[in-house]
Amino acid sequence: MIFKGNLFVLSGPSGVGKDAILERLLGLVPNLVKSVSFTTRPKRLGEVEGKSYYFTDEKTFKEMVEKGEFLEWAAVHGYLYGTPKRIIEEFVNKGVDVILKIDVQGGINVKKIYDKAILIFVLPPDFEELKRRLIGRETENLRDLEIRLKNAPLEISKISYYDYAVINDDLENAVDRVRSIIIAERHKLCREKIEYFLKLFGGEFNERT
Ligand code: ADP
Ligand code: 5GP
């Protein structure tokens, strides 16, 4: 019996370590894929087309919006970002778990569309460390850096929409925390699973009282 895959969302302020966590996580957790978003943001040094993002221009992005090709999309830190719908549906229907690295607006929208989505928020140990990581990454110009730092408290203020919070103090520990959430969620019961077990072992469905 193949159950539908889970949809995980990983959000958190820019520079908190989402990509670093994801990179390690994907090598550790089988049956988990990352959704590759489309963006109008310029490619950073070292980023790979189709792996980091699909880099596109604003006209093409807006045409995709018109055609309904995104599960969700948002303007983030001055650029457009969108999650492609079809590929996610294909994976989830095949029983593969998908993780989306998207901003809080995107996370909230995904939960509205699909309430079974599991939302994980990554926090820095403190604001100074977030600043250090973002500056240390050396990928943004001063203007983009300031926008990202200014947006951090606004993003954190939406944490109540999320199901889990993970502090990324030590990277390996943070990866382990996210991995544990994924493993636990994979064992969560739902109506579909209960009915499968009852069919296998006999017995009738008992509504919780
Ligand atoms: P995000 O994807 O959230 O914008 P990144 O994954 O690019 O953030 O991480 C920002 C920077 O912080 C990178 O240089 C990364 O190597 C570093 N970093 C990530 N996690 C930690 C950590 N736990 N301790 C120290 N540095 C970290
Ligand atoms: P970055 O430019 O640093 O890669 O990403 C900036 C922000 O955009 C991050 O918070 C990231 O999670 C978010 N983001 C990336 N892809 C998407 C997407 O498809 N949709 C939304 N809503 N946000 C995204």
GROMACS .gro file of C-alpha atoms and ligand atoms in nm:
model
  260
    1MET     CA    1   0.000   0.000   0.000
    2ILE     CA    2   0.145   0.337  -0.096
    3PHE     CA    3   0.027   0.631   0.111
    4LYS     CA    4   0.052   0.983  -0.020
    5GLY     CA    5   0.379   1.161   0.048
    6ASN     CA    6   0.399   1.439   0.305
    7LEU     CA    7   0.450   1.802   0.219
    8PHE     CA    8   0.704   1.973   0.445
    9VAL     CA    9   0.773   2.346   0.445
   10LEU     CA   10   1.101   2.488   0.575
   11SER     CA   11   1.097   2.862   0.642
   12GLY     CA   12   1.299   3.112   0.840
   13PRO     CA   13   1.482   3.441   0.794
   14SER     CA   14   1.741   3.474   0.523
   15GLY     CA   15   2.081   3.347   0.639
   16VAL     CA   16   1.944   3.127   0.918
   17GLY     CA   17   2.077   2.813   0.746
   18LYS     CA   18   1.784   2.663   0.555
   19ASP     CA   19   1.995   2.566   0.254
   20ALA     CA   20   2.274   2.427   0.472
   21ILE     CA   21   2.021   2.214   0.663
   22LEU     CA   22   1.850   2.097   0.344
   23GLU     CA   23   2.169   1.999   0.172
   24ARG     CA   24   2.262   1.763   0.458
   25LEU     CA   25   1.908   1.643   0.516
   26LEU     CA   26   1.859   1.527   0.158
   27GLY     CA   27   2.165   1.307   0.187
   28LEU     CA   28   2.037   1.153   0.511
   29VAL     CA   29   1.667   1.096   0.461
   30PRO     CA   30   1.552   0.854   0.191
   31ASN     CA   31   1.231   0.915  -0.002
   32LEU     CA   32   1.259   1.292   0.040
   33VAL     CA   33   1.301   1.541  -0.243
   34LYS     CA   34   1.338   1.917  -0.249
   35SER     CA   35   1.100   2.123  -0.455
   36VAL     CA   36   1.294   2.350  -0.692
   37SER     CA   37   1.132   2.692  -0.716
   38PHE     CA   38   1.130   2.945  -0.997
   39THR     CA   39   1.274   3.287  -0.920
   40THR     CA   40   1.349   3.621  -1.084
   41ARG     CA   41   1.643   3.671  -0.845
   42PRO     CA   42   1.984   3.676  -1.016
   43LYS     CA   43   2.186   3.357  -0.984
   44ARG     CA   44   2.449   3.358  -0.707
   45LEU     CA   45   2.799   3.226  -0.757
   46GLY     CA   46   2.788   2.849  -0.721
   47GLU     CA   47   2.414   2.815  -0.774
   48VAL     CA   48   2.305   2.561  -1.033
   49GLU     CA   49   2.011   2.605  -1.272
   50GLY     CA   50   1.744   2.343  -1.198
   51LYS     CA   51   1.909   2.244  -0.870
   52SER     CA   52   1.913   2.565  -0.666
   53TYR     CA   53   1.634   2.733  -0.860
   54TYR     CA   54   1.497   2.773  -1.210
   55PHE     CA   55   1.615   3.126  -1.284
   56THR     CA   56   1.375   3.319  -1.502
   57ASP     CA   57   1.268   3.670  -1.603
   58GLU     CA   58   0.966   3.857  -1.474
   59LYS     CA   59   0.766   3.821  -1.799
   60THR     CA   60   0.799   3.441  -1.806
   61PHE     CA   61   0.725   3.421  -1.433
   62LYS     CA   62   0.405   3.624  -1.473
   63GLU     CA   63   0.294   3.407  -1.767
   64MET     CA   64   0.337   3.102  -1.543
   65VAL     CA   65   0.125   3.273  -1.277
   66GLU     CA   66  -0.148   3.338  -1.538
   67LYS     CA   67  -0.140   2.974  -1.647
   68GLY     CA   68  -0.183   2.856  -1.287
   69GLU     CA   69   0.147   2.669  -1.285
   70PHE     CA   70   0.238   2.761  -0.927
   71LEU     CA   71   0.110   2.602  -0.608
   72GLU     CA   72   0.197   2.935  -0.446
   73TRP     CA   73   0.411   3.231  -0.534
   74ALA     CA   74   0.523   3.548  -0.356
   75ALA     CA   75   0.737   3.858  -0.380
   76VAL     CA   76   1.020   3.808  -0.132
   77HIS     CA   77   1.303   4.055  -0.058
   78GLY     CA   78   1.226   4.236  -0.386
   79TYR     CA   79   1.213   3.932  -0.622
   80LEU     CA   80   0.947   3.683  -0.732
   81TYR     CA   81   0.956   3.321  -0.618
   82GLY     CA   82   0.713   3.039  -0.702
   83THR     CA   83   0.663   2.671  -0.625
   84PRO     CA   84   0.581   2.461  -0.934
   85LYS     CA   85   0.260   2.265  -0.881
   86ARG     CA   86   0.275   1.966  -1.118
   87ILE     CA   87   0.603   1.814  -1.003
   88ILE     CA   88   0.499   1.829  -0.638
   89GLU     CA   89   0.169   1.657  -0.710
   90GLU     CA   90   0.352   1.384  -0.902
   91PHE     CA   91   0.591   1.312  -0.614
   92VAL     CA   92   0.325   1.325  -0.341
   93ASN     CA   93   0.097   1.092  -0.541
   94LYS     CA   94   0.388   0.847  -0.579
   95GLY     CA   95   0.433   0.845  -0.199
   96VAL     CA   96   0.747   1.058  -0.199
   97ASP     CA   97   0.783   1.330   0.067
   98VAL     CA   98   0.855   1.678  -0.068
   99ILE     CA   99   1.020   1.964   0.120
  100LEU     CA  100   0.964   2.325   0.017
  101LYS     CA  101   1.214   2.592   0.117
  102ILE     CA  102   0.983   2.890   0.097
  103ASP     CA  103   0.912   3.212   0.286
  104VAL     CA  104   0.641   3.260   0.551
  105GLN     CA  105   0.380   3.399   0.310
  106GLY     CA  106   0.433   3.088   0.097
  107GLY     CA  107   0.417   2.858   0.400
  108ILE     CA  108   0.092   3.011   0.520
  109ASN     CA  109  -0.059   2.987   0.169
  110VAL     CA  110   0.043   2.624   0.131
  111LYS     CA  111  -0.124   2.539   0.464
  112LYS     CA  112  -0.443   2.712   0.346
  113ILE     CA  113  -0.450   2.504   0.028
  114TYR     CA  114  -0.331   2.180   0.188
  115ASP     CA  115  -0.391   2.163   0.561
  116LYS     CA  116  -0.189   1.842   0.598
  117ALA     CA  117   0.130   2.031   0.508
  118ILE     CA  118   0.380   2.031   0.795
  119LEU     CA  119   0.536   2.371   0.858
  120ILE     CA  120   0.882   2.394   1.016
  121PHE     CA  121   1.033   2.729   1.116
  122VAL     CA  122   1.410   2.763   1.152
  123LEU     CA  123   1.533   3.019   1.405
  124PRO     CA  124   1.882   3.156   1.465
  125PRO     CA  125   2.025   3.135   1.819
  126ASP     CA  126   2.009   3.518   1.826
  127PHE     CA  127   1.983   3.815   1.589
  128GLU     CA  128   2.358   3.896   1.599
  129GLU     CA  129   2.444   3.546   1.480
  130LEU     CA  130   2.188   3.576   1.198
  131LYS     CA  131   2.355   3.898   1.090
  132ARG     CA  132   2.700   3.735   1.105
  133ARG     CA  133   2.588   3.441   0.891
  134LEU     CA  134   2.418   3.659   0.632
  135ILE     CA  135   2.715   3.896   0.604
  136GLY     CA  136   2.961   3.604   0.612
  137ARG     CA  137   2.784   3.434   0.318
  138GLU     CA  138   2.887   3.730   0.100
  139THR     CA  139   2.613   3.672  -0.157
  140GLU     CA  140   2.408   3.991  -0.132
  141ASN     CA  141   2.492   4.349  -0.215
  142LEU     CA  142   2.445   4.601   0.068
  143ARG     CA  143   2.092   4.694  -0.041
  144ASP     CA  144   1.971   4.331  -0.055
  145LEU     CA  145   2.147   4.256   0.274
  146GLU     CA  146   1.965   4.541   0.449
  147ILE     CA  147   1.628   4.430   0.307
  148ARG     CA  148   1.685   4.075   0.431
  149LEU     CA  149   1.786   4.188   0.781
  150LYS     CA  150   1.493   4.429   0.801
  151ASN     CA  151   1.251   4.151   0.698
  152ALA     CA  152   1.378   3.900   0.957
  153PRO     CA  153   1.162   4.018   1.253
  154LEU     CA  154   0.856   4.042   1.024
  155GLU     CA  155   0.908   3.680   0.919
  156ILE     CA  156   0.961   3.560   1.277
  157SER     CA  157   0.639   3.735   1.381
  158LYS     CA  158   0.448   3.478   1.168
  159ILE     CA  159   0.586   3.181   1.363
  160SER     CA  160   0.245   3.104   1.519
  161TYR     CA  161   0.129   2.966   1.182
  162TYR     CA  162   0.399   2.699   1.201
  163ASP     CA  163   0.386   2.349   1.351
  164TYR     CA  164   0.749   2.318   1.462
  165ALA     CA  165   1.037   2.550   1.554
  166VAL     CA  166   1.398   2.440   1.520
  167ILE     CA  167   1.686   2.651   1.647
  168ASN     CA  168   1.986   2.628   1.418
  169ASP     CA  169   2.264   2.679   1.671
  170ASP     CA  170   2.482   2.383   1.581
  171LEU     CA  171   2.419   2.273   1.221
  172GLU     CA  172   2.438   1.897   1.279
  173ASN     CA  173   2.194   1.922   1.572
  174ALA     CA  174   1.955   2.132   1.365
  175VAL     CA  175   1.965   1.875   1.084
  176ASP     CA  176   1.894   1.602   1.337
  177ARG     CA  177   1.596   1.796   1.474
  178VAL     CA  178   1.441   1.844   1.130
  179ARG     CA  179   1.512   1.479   1.047
  180SER     CA  180   1.335   1.370   1.368
  181ILE     CA  181   1.028   1.576   1.278
  182ILE     CA  182   1.013   1.413   0.935
  183ILE     CA  183   1.050   1.062   1.079
  184ALA     CA  184   0.784   1.127   1.346
  185GLU     CA  185   0.541   1.272   1.090
  186ARG     CA  186   0.588   0.965   0.871
  187HIS     CA  187   0.455   0.751   1.156
  188LYS     CA  188   0.156   0.969   1.234
  189LEU     CA  189  -0.180   0.797   1.198
  190CYS     CA  190  -0.446   0.924   0.963
  191ARG     CA  191  -0.784   0.781   0.860
  192GLU     CA  192  -0.634   0.622   0.547
  193LYS     CA  193  -0.362   0.440   0.746
  194ILE     CA  194  -0.601   0.327   1.019
  195GLU     CA  195  -0.836   0.178   0.760
  196TYR     CA  196  -0.543  -0.001   0.597
  197PHE     CA  197  -0.432  -0.154   0.929
  198LEU     CA  198  -0.787  -0.256   1.015
  199LYS     CA  199  -0.827  -0.424   0.676
  200LEU     CA  200  -0.499  -0.606   0.728
  201PHE     CA  201  -0.564  -0.722   1.083
  202GLY     CA  202  -0.944  -0.711   1.103
  203GLY     CA  203  -1.161  -0.487   1.315
  204GLU     CA  204  -1.386  -0.193   1.272
  205PHE     CA  205  -1.310   0.175   1.272
  206ASN     CA  206  -1.368   0.332   1.613
  207GLU     CA  207  -1.432   0.702   1.617
  208ARG     CA  208  -1.241   0.872   1.900
  209THR     CA  209  -1.471   0.984   2.178
  210ADP     P1  210   1.944   3.040   0.420
  210ADP     O1  211   1.928   2.929   0.319
  210ADP     O2  212   1.853   3.025   0.536
  210ADP     O3  213   1.937   3.178   0.361
  210ADP     P2  214   2.220   2.946   0.434
  210ADP     O4  215   2.197   2.799   0.440
  210ADP     O5  216   2.269   3.003   0.304
  210ADP     O6  217   2.091   3.027   0.484
  210ADP     O7  218   2.322   2.982   0.552
  210ADP     C1  219   2.377   3.113   0.565
  210ADP     C2  220   2.524   3.100   0.607
  210ADP     O8  221   2.530   3.049   0.742
  210ADP     C3  222   2.603   3.003   0.520
  210ADP     O9  223   2.732   3.053   0.502
  210ADP     C4  224   2.603   2.875   0.604
  210ADP    O10  225   2.716   2.795   0.576
  210ADP     C5  226   2.608   2.932   0.747
  210ADP     N1  227   2.548   2.845   0.849
  210ADP     C6  228   2.436   2.770   0.839
  210ADP     N2  229   2.410   2.707   0.956
  210ADP     C7  230   2.508   2.742   1.043
  210ADP     C8  231   2.538   2.709   1.179
  210ADP     N3  232   2.461   2.628   1.251
  210ADP     N4  233   2.647   2.765   1.236
  210ADP     C9  234   2.726   2.850   1.164
  210ADP     N5  235   2.705   2.883   1.035
  210ADP    C10  236   2.596   2.831   0.974
  2115GP     P1  237   1.701   3.321  -0.141
  2115GP     O1  238   1.698   3.432  -0.240
  2115GP     O2  239   1.786   3.353  -0.020
  2115GP     O3  240   1.733   3.188  -0.202
  2115GP     O4  241   1.552   3.307  -0.085
  2115GP     C1  242   1.487   3.417  -0.030
  2115GP     C2  243   1.358   3.374   0.035
  2115GP     O5  244   1.268   3.328  -0.065
  2115GP     C3  245   1.374   3.260   0.133
  2115GP     O6  246   1.292   3.287   0.248
  2115GP     C4  247   1.319   3.142   0.059
  2115GP     O7  248   1.268   3.044   0.146
  2115GP     C5  249   1.209   3.208  -0.020
  2115GP     N1  250   1.164   3.126  -0.134
  2115GP     C6  251   1.237   3.049  -0.215
  2115GP     N2  252   1.159   2.987  -0.305
  2115GP     C7  253   1.031   3.025  -0.278
  2115GP     C8  254   0.904   2.994  -0.336
  2115GP     O8  255   0.889   2.918  -0.431
  2115GP     N3  256   0.797   3.056  -0.280
  2115GP     C9  257   0.806   3.142  -0.175
  2115GP     N4  258   0.693   3.194  -0.126
  2115GP     N5  259   0.924   3.173  -0.119
  2115GP    C10  260   1.036   3.116  -0.169
   0.00000   0.00000   0.00000
